[in-house]
Amino acid sequence: MEVLPQKYELKIYPDAKSKKFRGNVSIYTKIIGSANKIVLNAKELEIKSAEVISNGSSQIPKVKLDKEKQELILELDKPVKKNAVIKIEYVGIHNEELYGFYLSKYKMNGKEETLLTTQFESSDARAAFPCFDNPSMKAVFELTLVIDKELEAISNMPVKSVKVIGDKKEVLFYPTPKMSTYLLYMGVGKFEYLQSSLGKLKIRVATTPGKLKYAKIPLLYAKQFVSFYEKYFGIKYPLPKLDLIAIPDFSAGAMENWGAITFREIDLLIDPDNTSASSRINAATTIAHELAHQWFGDLVTMKWWDDLWLNESFATYMSSKCVNAVYPEWKLNLNFLIDEVSTGMSADQLESTHPINVRVKSPEEIESIFDRISYEKGGSILMMLEDYAGPETFRKGLHRYLKEHAYGNATKFDLWNAIQKEANIEGKRLKVGEVAKAWIEKAGYPIVKLSRAEKGYSIAQERFTLLGKTKKGLWPIPITYLAYTKGKKDVAKILFETKNKLINTKAEWLKLNFGQKGFYRVKYYDEMLTLLGEAYKSKIIDDVEGIGIESDLYNLLIARYIKLDIYLGFIRNYMLDTEYPLNMQIANHLTALNTFTYGMGVNQKVRDVALAYFRNAIKKIGINPNENEDEPTKIFRAKVITSLGFLEDDEIKDFAKRNFENALNDKVDPNIRNPIFFVSAWNGDNEVFEKIKEAYLKETLPEKKIYLLVSLGLFRDKQICQNALAFTLSKDVKLQDSFYIPNELSSNPSGKDLLLPWLKENWLLLKEKFSAGTHMLPRYVDALSTQRGYDKLKEIKEFFTSKKNYTPAIKKELRETLERIEINTLFAEWLGNNS
Ligand code: BES
Ligand code: ZN
């Protein structure tokens, strides 16, 4: 027996004042077999009445609510067959916790205003209306919102009619195409719009009043990116309109509701004259990510959350492809390696990692897989698959997949079958399914070790983890390598499916993972590493290879495979002068190592190389922005200033001091504003703290406001760190932003020790504040990943696993955090003994 929803007629009476809404829903269902019970989902809803109509007769079911399972059970006296209409009247809550149909607050001219908005993914449509809250149960939605006359309503489809009744109006929207519940959207408030069109498609950016001046650039991006995807997928944007809506309180960064995408303000809005290059690029990639979902996720949806990666990996990979096509000068193709691939690898080199494809059931389990494996590893594996199949074959496969499953659901098998089919048509002999399956169903990834052999070289694979306990594992690795012989370069491709393999060649040296499309690391022997360093320095291999070599070396160091001197020596000898974004990667690594070794004997060695690196950089690009430079230079300068400031470079300290007031008053280029705040905080006292706090409270520009807040976590005085922690839980910091300060303190040598006691003291409060649905609680556990010592490990484990403190939402994060602490402990001990 199965009850399948076909159409929802939904009428809701939102009301921000009483924080409660009334709703009526009629669900038209098809019934396979016969049903004496109908099970829907409902969460925090009060059911007023229920009726089931079938075959011309109506009955009143017995209503049961299972709070634990979030189910609404209708028990029927007379079984129903074929078709039934379920009618329910209910009351729901506009909570302020960022899920369901929630209330968001903002200030306008000093006055508090409210708006109502929804966040349903993954399992909270059920908090707005009783429904079959399963992504595979697609249906048509016909929505009416009854609202105050002076307000505006937004949903997935355009408004069909407005009927004014007294001081209210009934806004009826056009019926949606068949879609999943988690993608439905409702927004009610005082919105302002900036509109444009792309052919027949109407695109708008919606903001709360007064922020429209920040909408022009995102609107342009949206147009450019929709048109990219239409061409790339070979499928028109499926709906008649598209809205991009900036929401003042928002738990994630952005959400792909079909035709009504919601964003945190900082991830969408751009002041054309006062936004840094990195914030612009961040907004562009966020917009491109959610737009990719309009096809991947919204038009074709995963059958169940086990295949969440089908949504998120694609959006991650596609957004980089899309933005790179429109703005190649931002170098996002290379940035993908340092942001996404390395983040994916960093998550996947834990022994507690999980396969991309996982079984999940409960809402908490579903939420826990919106993680670096589904996003960054998944995205990286797609890049590898694209490289393996060939870009055109891959694209045609995606087109086939989207066409065949439009308005429906699909699984991973559907995806690789589609790509395999295209490969077959083109006569390519590939094992798309086999390769994809292994990488998607196996946890972790391999390291390939190169050694000399009699007739050339030999390679061997084993699993790579930072702890190094688990080494078993065999992957079908598509390997591309460059063989260099007497000035001649040859590129070859093999599928490496065994433990060991001989590469028969007379080449003087080999660069494995040529092009860096593969999700694996390489360990070279010392002499080979020197040859590669020389080849990089003399530009025989380029920055793509440099990114791979440096990233592998850094992680091999953390895993205790190579000595600190080898890593630092490589940077000093070959990589002091590098281009974007390899320079960002090296900067991140040197900064992280410097922070990690703070107070240890080896710190001096790290500092020396870091100072040499950053001073060389600043000499080259200058402290002050220059009008004609590209975005990468602006972004790198911000990094260099911040890093030198943290290293207490006198010139930079002085520069920050001189410009602090100017930065507060918008009298510096926005690209160096954040670094000036950061350095001022790092070298600042209570007076600076109070000034930054005051500026934060007044600020309305999203980017500036957030980075002022971040700066509050960067002071080195312990008392100031305590004050920052107290401030983060005050009413002056929005719930959505309360994580920034603890996050900064986690890598602040002065604040690090305060974090655990503070978390323990406030844990029950945090646990209550961040109910499931906000996805925020695990981040506080993650902030403990920088701790070290077996005593800390034990303390953290005992505290969070105790009955009173435990919650399923942190289960996975806790396991990973404990492993990271063990890794830190081992690495610190080892550094002490080996340097
Ligand atoms: N579908 C997600 C939003 C989401 C995340 C819903 C977690 C429920 C739980 C959205 O497409 C997304 O991935 N947003 C990202 C931004 C993106 C640019 C990586 C986010 O919110 O971080
Ligand atoms: Zn996404």
GROMACS .gro file of N, CA and C in nm, residues 653-780:
model
  384
  653LYS      N    1   5.244   4.650   1.139
  653LYS     CA    2   5.178   4.694   1.262
  653LYS      C    3   5.154   4.844   1.256
  654ASP      N    4   5.257   4.912   1.212
  654ASP     CA    5   5.252   5.056   1.202
  654ASP      C    6   5.148   5.100   1.097
  655PHE      N    7   5.150   5.031   0.987
  655PHE     CA    8   5.055   5.060   0.879
  655PHE      C    9   4.910   5.045   0.928
  656ALA      N   10   4.886   4.939   1.004
  656ALA     CA   11   4.751   4.915   1.054
  656ALA      C   12   4.711   5.023   1.154
  657LYS      N   13   4.805   5.059   1.238
  657LYS     CA   14   4.779   5.163   1.338
  657LYS      C   15   4.740   5.295   1.270
  658ARG      N   16   4.819   5.331   1.171
  658ARG     CA   17   4.794   5.458   1.102
  658ARG      C   18   4.660   5.459   1.031
  659ASN      N   19   4.617   5.341   0.987
  659ASN     CA   20   4.495   5.336   0.904
  659ASN      C   21   4.370   5.287   0.974
  660PHE      N   22   4.383   5.257   1.102
  660PHE     CA   23   4.269   5.199   1.174
  660PHE      C   24   4.144   5.288   1.168
  661GLU      N   25   4.161   5.414   1.203
  661GLU     CA   26   4.045   5.505   1.201
  661GLU      C   27   3.990   5.520   1.058
  662ASN      N   28   4.082   5.530   0.964
  662ASN     CA   29   4.039   5.541   0.824
  662ASN      C   30   3.957   5.420   0.781
  663ALA      N   31   4.000   5.303   0.828
  663ALA     CA   32   3.928   5.181   0.791
  663ALA      C   33   3.788   5.183   0.853
  664LEU      N   34   3.780   5.228   0.977
  664LEU     CA   35   3.648   5.237   1.041
  664LEU      C   36   3.558   5.333   0.965
  665ASN      N   37   3.618   5.439   0.911
  665ASN     CA   38   3.538   5.542   0.844
  665ASN      C   39   3.532   5.527   0.692
  666ASP      N   40   3.562   5.408   0.644
  666ASP     CA   41   3.556   5.382   0.500
  666ASP      C   42   3.647   5.472   0.418
  667LYS      N   43   3.759   5.508   0.476
  667LYS     CA   44   3.852   5.590   0.399
  667LYS      C   45   3.970   5.510   0.348
  668VAL      N   46   3.956   5.377   0.347
  668VAL     CA   47   4.060   5.297   0.281
  668VAL      C   48   3.992   5.208   0.176
  669ASP      N   49   4.071   5.158   0.086
  669ASP     CA   50   4.020   5.065  -0.014
  669ASP      C   51   3.958   4.943   0.058
  670PRO      N   52   3.838   4.900   0.016
  670PRO     CA   53   3.773   4.789   0.088
  670PRO      C   54   3.857   4.661   0.088
  671ASN      N   55   3.951   4.651  -0.004
  671ASN     CA   56   4.033   4.529  -0.009
  671ASN      C   57   4.137   4.519   0.104
  672ILE      N   58   4.168   4.633   0.165
  672ILE     CA   59   4.261   4.623   0.278
  672ILE      C   60   4.193   4.655   0.411
  673ARG      N   61   4.063   4.676   0.406
  673ARG     CA   62   3.992   4.713   0.528
  673ARG      C   63   3.993   4.598   0.631
  674ASN      N   64   3.952   4.479   0.589
  674ASN     CA   65   3.951   4.368   0.684
  674ASN      C   66   4.088   4.340   0.744
  675PRO      N   67   4.194   4.332   0.660
  675PRO     CA   68   4.326   4.310   0.718
  675PRO      C   69   4.363   4.417   0.822
  676ILE      N   70   4.324   4.540   0.799
  676ILE     CA   71   4.357   4.645   0.898
  676ILE      C   72   4.284   4.618   1.030
  677PHE      N   73   4.159   4.577   1.021
  677PHE     CA   74   4.087   4.541   1.145
  677PHE      C   75   4.156   4.424   1.215
  678PHE      N   76   4.191   4.322   1.136
  678PHE     CA   77   4.250   4.201   1.196
  678PHE      C   78   4.382   4.234   1.267
  679VAL      N   79   4.468   4.306   1.196
  679VAL     CA   80   4.599   4.336   1.253
  679VAL      C   81   4.584   4.430   1.374
  680SER      N   82   4.491   4.523   1.364
  680SER     CA   83   4.469   4.615   1.476
  680SER      C   84   4.421   4.537   1.598
  681ALA      N   85   4.336   4.441   1.576
  681ALA     CA   86   4.287   4.361   1.688
  681ALA      C   87   4.401   4.278   1.749
  682TRP      N   88   4.476   4.214   1.664
  682TRP     CA   89   4.584   4.126   1.710
  682TRP      C   90   4.686   4.202   1.795
  683ASN      N   91   4.710   4.327   1.757
  683ASN     CA   92   4.809   4.406   1.831
  683ASN      C   93   4.743   4.512   1.918
  684GLY      N   94   4.611   4.493   1.944
  684GLY     CA   95   4.537   4.601   2.008
  684GLY      C   96   4.499   4.576   2.153
  685ASP      N   97   4.453   4.683   2.219
  685ASP     CA   98   4.412   4.675   2.360
  685ASP      C   99   4.261   4.694   2.371
  686ASN      N  100   4.217   4.716   2.494
  686ASN     CA  101   4.074   4.726   2.520
  686ASN      C  102   4.009   4.842   2.446
  687GLU      N  103   4.083   4.947   2.429
  687GLU     CA  104   4.028   5.063   2.360
  687GLU      C  105   3.993   5.028   2.215
  688VAL      N  106   4.084   4.954   2.152
  688VAL     CA  107   4.059   4.909   2.015
  688VAL      C  108   3.937   4.817   2.013
  689PHE      N  109   3.931   4.727   2.112
  689PHE     CA  110   3.818   4.635   2.121
  689PHE      C  111   3.685   4.712   2.126
  690GLU      N  112   3.679   4.811   2.213
  690GLU     CA  113   3.556   4.887   2.228
  690GLU      C  114   3.521   4.962   2.099
  691LYS      N  115   3.621   5.013   2.033
  691LYS     CA  116   3.596   5.085   1.907
  691LYS      C  117   3.540   4.992   1.800
  692ILE      N  118   3.598   4.874   1.792
  692ILE     CA  119   3.551   4.779   1.691
  692ILE      C  120   3.408   4.735   1.723
  693LYS      N  121   3.384   4.711   1.852
  693LYS     CA  122   3.252   4.668   1.893
  693LYS      C  123   3.147   4.775   1.860
  694GLU      N  124   3.181   4.897   1.891
  694GLU     CA  125   3.089   5.007   1.864
  694GLU      C  126   3.061   5.018   1.714
  695ALA      N  127   3.166   5.007   1.635
  695ALA     CA  128   3.149   5.016   1.490
  695ALA      C  129   3.062   4.900   1.440
  696TYR      N  130   3.083   4.782   1.497
  696TYR     CA  131   3.003   4.664   1.460
  696TYR      C  132   2.854   4.691   1.485
  697LEU      N  133   2.825   4.747   1.601
  697LEU     CA  134   2.684   4.769   1.636
  697LEU      C  135   2.616   4.865   1.540
  698LYS      N  136   2.690   4.960   1.491
  698LYS     CA  137   2.632   5.062   1.402
  698LYS      C  138   2.625   5.018   1.256
  699GLU      N  139   2.713   4.930   1.216
  699GLU     CA  140   2.734   4.902   1.074
  699GLU      C  141   2.614   4.834   1.008
  700THR      N  142   2.585   4.870   0.882
  700THR     CA  143   2.477   4.803   0.809
  700THR      C  144   2.529   4.727   0.687
  701LEU      N  145   2.647   4.762   0.638
  701LEU     CA  146   2.699   4.690   0.521
  701LEU      C  147   2.741   4.549   0.566
  702PRO      N  148   2.676   4.444   0.507
  702PRO     CA  149   2.699   4.308   0.559
  702PRO      C  150   2.847   4.270   0.570
  703GLU      N  151   2.924   4.292   0.465
  703GLU     CA  152   3.064   4.247   0.470
  703GLU      C  153   3.140   4.313   0.586
  704LYS      N  154   3.125   4.444   0.595
  704LYS     CA  155   3.203   4.515   0.697
  704LYS      C  156   3.159   4.473   0.837
  705LYS      N  157   3.029   4.461   0.853
  705LYS     CA  158   2.975   4.423   0.984
  705LYS      C  159   3.032   4.288   1.031
  706ILE      N  160   3.028   4.190   0.942
  706ILE     CA  161   3.074   4.056   0.979
  706ILE      C  162   3.222   4.056   1.014
  707TYR      N  163   3.303   4.128   0.936
  707TYR     CA  164   3.447   4.122   0.965
  707TYR      C  165   3.485   4.203   1.087
  708LEU      N  166   3.405   4.302   1.121
  708LEU     CA  167   3.426   4.368   1.250
  708LEU      C  168   3.403   4.268   1.362
  709LEU      N  169   3.298   4.189   1.345
  709LEU     CA  170   3.266   4.087   1.446
  709LEU      C  171   3.379   3.985   1.457
  710VAL      N  172   3.424   3.937   1.342
  710VAL     CA  173   3.534   3.840   1.340
  710VAL      C  174   3.655   3.896   1.416
  711SER      N  175   3.685   4.024   1.392
  711SER     CA  176   3.802   4.086   1.457
  711SER      C  177   3.796   4.078   1.609
  712LEU      N  178   3.675   4.077   1.662
  712LEU     CA  179   3.661   4.073   1.808
  712LEU      C  180   3.719   3.943   1.868
  713GLY      N  181   3.734   3.842   1.783
  713GLY     CA  182   3.792   3.716   1.832
  713GLY      C  183   3.943   3.709   1.813
  714LEU      N  184   4.004   3.819   1.773
  714LEU     CA  185   4.146   3.815   1.737
  714LEU      C  186   4.239   3.887   1.834
  715PHE      N  187   4.186   3.929   1.948
  715PHE     CA  188   4.272   3.998   2.045
  715PHE      C  189   4.356   3.896   2.122
  716ARG      N  190   4.471   3.945   2.173
  716ARG     CA  191   4.559   3.851   2.241
  716ARG      C  192   4.555   3.859   2.393
  717ASP      N  193   4.476   3.954   2.442
  717ASP     CA  194   4.462   3.965   2.586
  717ASP      C  195   4.352   3.869   2.633
  718LYS      N  196   4.383   3.790   2.736
  718LYS     CA  197   4.287   3.688   2.777
  718LYS      C  198   4.155   3.747   2.825
  719GLN      N  199   4.164   3.857   2.896
  719GLN     CA  200   4.040   3.918   2.945
  719GLN      C  201   3.955   3.967   2.828
  720ILE      N  202   4.020   4.020   2.728
  720ILE     CA  203   3.944   4.065   2.610
  720ILE      C  204   3.880   3.945   2.541
  721CYS      N  205   3.953   3.835   2.535
  721CYS     CA  206   3.895   3.713   2.476
  721CYS      C  207   3.770   3.672   2.553
  722GLN      N  208   3.777   3.680   2.685
  722GLN     CA  209   3.658   3.647   2.767
  722GLN      C  210   3.543   3.742   2.734
  723ASN      N  211   3.575   3.870   2.723
  723ASN     CA  212   3.469   3.967   2.690
  723ASN      C  213   3.408   3.937   2.554
  724ALA      N  214   3.492   3.894   2.462
  724ALA     CA  215   3.442   3.861   2.329
  724ALA      C  216   3.345   3.744   2.337
  725LEU      N  217   3.380   3.645   2.417
  725LEU     CA  218   3.292   3.528   2.433
  725LEU      C  219   3.159   3.569   2.495
  726ALA      N  220   3.165   3.657   2.592
  726ALA     CA  221   3.041   3.703   2.655
  726ALA      C  222   2.956   3.778   2.553
  727PHE      N  223   3.024   3.858   2.472
  727PHE     CA  224   2.952   3.939   2.373
  727PHE      C  225   2.880   3.851   2.270
  728THR      N  226   2.944   3.739   2.234
  728THR     CA  227   2.888   3.658   2.126
  728THR      C  228   2.751   3.600   2.162
  729LEU      N  229   2.724   3.585   2.292
  729LEU     CA  230   2.593   3.532   2.332
  729LEU      C  231   2.495   3.643   2.370
  730SER      N  232   2.537   3.768   2.355
  730SER     CA  233   2.447   3.877   2.391
  730SER      C  234   2.345   3.901   2.280
  731LYS      N  235   2.246   3.981   2.310
  731LYS     CA  236   2.141   4.005   2.211
  731LYS      C  237   2.191   4.091   2.095
  732ASP      N  238   2.310   4.147   2.110
  732ASP     CA  239   2.365   4.230   2.003
  732ASP      C  240   2.420   4.149   1.886
  733VAL      N  241   2.436   4.020   1.907
  733VAL     CA  242   2.487   3.936   1.798
  733VAL      C  243   2.374   3.843   1.755
  734LYS      N  244   2.343   3.847   1.627
  734LYS     CA  245   2.238   3.759   1.576
  734LYS      C  246   2.277   3.613   1.596
  735LEU      N  247   2.175   3.532   1.617
  735LEU     CA  248   2.198   3.388   1.632
  735LEU      C  249   2.281   3.334   1.516
  736GLN      N  250   2.249   3.377   1.396
  736GLN     CA  251   2.319   3.327   1.277
  736GLN      C  252   2.469   3.362   1.279
  737ASP      N  253   2.507   3.467   1.355
  737ASP     CA  254   2.646   3.514   1.354
  737ASP      C  255   2.721   3.480   1.482
  738SER      N  256   2.654   3.411   1.573
  738SER     CA  257   2.715   3.393   1.705
  738SER      C  258   2.834   3.298   1.702
  739PHE      N  259   2.856   3.237   1.589
  739PHE     CA  260   2.965   3.142   1.580
  739PHE      C  261   3.100   3.205   1.542
  740TYR      N  262   3.097   3.324   1.486
  740TYR     CA  263   3.222   3.381   1.433
  740TYR      C  264   3.331   3.397   1.540
  741ILE      N  265   3.295   3.450   1.656
  741ILE     CA  266   3.396   3.473   1.759
  741ILE      C  267   3.456   3.342   1.812
  742PRO      N  268   3.372   3.245   1.855
  742PRO     CA  269   3.432   3.118   1.898
  742PRO      C  270   3.521   3.056   1.791
  743ASN      N  271   3.482   3.070   1.667
  743ASN     CA  272   3.560   3.013   1.558
  743ASN      C  273   3.699   3.078   1.551
  744GLU      N  274   3.704   3.210   1.566
  744GLU     CA  275   3.834   3.278   1.565
  744GLU      C  276   3.917   3.238   1.686
  745LEU      N  277   3.851   3.231   1.801
  745LEU     CA  278   3.925   3.199   1.922
  745LEU      C  279   3.987   3.060   1.916
  746SER      N  280   3.926   2.972   1.838
  746SER     CA  281   3.977   2.836   1.833
  746SER      C  282   4.119   2.833   1.776
  747SER      N  283   4.156   2.930   1.693
  747SER     CA  284   4.295   2.930   1.646
  747SER      C  285   4.373   3.051   1.698
  748ASN      N  286   4.321   3.114   1.799
  748ASN     CA  287   4.392   3.224   1.864
  748ASN      C  288   4.465   3.166   1.987
  749PRO      N  289   4.598   3.171   1.988
  749PRO     CA  290   4.673   3.107   2.096
  749PRO      C  291   4.628   3.153   2.236
  750SER      N  292   4.580   3.275   2.248
  750SER     CA  293   4.534   3.321   2.380
  750SER      C  294   4.392   3.275   2.411
  751GLY      N  295   4.313   3.260   2.306
  751GLY     CA  296   4.172   3.229   2.329
  751GLY      C  297   4.143   3.080   2.333
  752LYS      N  298   4.235   3.005   2.275
  752LYS     CA  299   4.215   2.861   2.260
  752LYS      C  300   4.183   2.789   2.391
  753ASP      N  301   4.255   2.828   2.497
  753ASP     CA  302   4.235   2.761   2.625
  753ASP      C  303   4.106   2.804   2.694
  754LEU      N  304   4.050   2.914   2.650
  754LEU     CA  305   3.928   2.962   2.714
  754LEU      C  306   3.804   2.896   2.654
  755LEU      N  307   3.823   2.844   2.535
  755LEU     CA  308   3.708   2.797   2.460
  755LEU      C  309   3.638   2.678   2.525
  756LEU      N  310   3.715   2.581   2.567
  756LEU     CA  311   3.654   2.461   2.624
  756LEU      C  312   3.579   2.491   2.754
  757PRO      N  313   3.641   2.563   2.850
  757PRO     CA  314   3.565   2.597   2.971
  757PRO      C  315   3.438   2.676   2.939
  758TRP      N  316   3.448   2.768   2.844
  758TRP     CA  317   3.331   2.848   2.806
  758TRP      C  318   3.221   2.762   2.746
  759LEU      N  319   3.264   2.671   2.658
  759LEU     CA  320   3.166   2.582   2.593
  759LEU      C  321   3.097   2.495   2.697
  760LYS      N  322   3.177   2.444   2.792
  760LYS     CA  323   3.119   2.357   2.895
  760LYS      C  324   3.017   2.435   2.978
  761GLU      N  325   3.051   2.556   3.009
  761GLU     CA  326   2.963   2.636   3.092
  761GLU      C  327   2.833   2.671   3.018
  762ASN      N  328   2.845   2.689   2.888
  762ASN     CA  329   2.728   2.737   2.813
  762ASN      C  330   2.661   2.630   2.726
  763TRP      N  331   2.709   2.509   2.738
  763TRP     CA  332   2.664   2.407   2.644
  763TRP      C  333   2.513   2.384   2.646
  764LEU      N  334   2.455   2.377   2.766
  764LEU     CA  335   2.312   2.348   2.771
  764LEU      C  336   2.231   2.462   2.709
  765LEU      N  337   2.282   2.582   2.729
  765LEU     CA  338   2.219   2.699   2.667
  765LEU      C  339   2.229   2.692   2.513
  766LEU      N  340   2.349   2.660   2.466
  766LEU     CA  341   2.369   2.650   2.321
  766LEU      C  342   2.283   2.540   2.261
  767LYS      N  343   2.279   2.429   2.334
  767LYS     CA  344   2.203   2.314   2.288
  767LYS      C  345   2.056   2.351   2.270
  768GLU      N  346   2.009   2.436   2.360
  768GLU     CA  347   1.870   2.477   2.353
  768GLU      C  348   1.850   2.581   2.241
  769LYS      N  349   1.944   2.673   2.231
  769LYS     CA  350   1.936   2.778   2.129
  769LYS      C  351   1.936   2.722   1.988
  770PHE      N  352   2.025   2.627   1.966
  770PHE     CA  353   2.039   2.573   1.830
  770PHE      C  354   1.972   2.438   1.820
  771SER      N  355   1.841   2.439   1.814
  771SER     CA  356   1.771   2.313   1.800
  771SER      C  357   1.805   2.256   1.662
  772ALA      N  358   1.781   2.127   1.648
  772ALA     CA  359   1.808   2.064   1.519
  772ALA      C  360   1.733   2.142   1.413
  773GLY      N  361   1.789   2.152   1.295
  773GLY     CA  362   1.723   2.231   1.191
  773GLY      C  363   1.806   2.355   1.162
  774THR      N  364   1.884   2.400   1.259
  774THR     CA  365   1.967   2.518   1.232
  774THR      C  366   2.106   2.478   1.185
  775HIS      N  367   2.141   2.353   1.194
  775HIS     CA  368   2.273   2.300   1.155
  775HIS      C  369   2.388   2.369   1.226
  776MET      N  370   2.366   2.438   1.335
  776MET     CA  371   2.475   2.519   1.389
  776MET      C  372   2.549   2.458   1.506
  777LEU      N  373   2.485   2.372   1.579
  777LEU     CA  374   2.548   2.318   1.700
  777LEU      C  375   2.680   2.246   1.673
  778PRO      N  376   2.686   2.163   1.570
  778PRO     CA  377   2.811   2.089   1.546
  778PRO      C  378   2.932   2.180   1.526
  779ARG      N  379   2.909   2.303   1.479
  779ARG     CA  380   3.023   2.391   1.456
  779ARG      C  381   3.098   2.423   1.584
  780TYR      N  382   3.025   2.426   1.695
  780TYR     CA  383   3.091   2.456   1.823
  780TYR      C  384   3.180   2.339   1.864
   0.00000   0.00000   0.00000
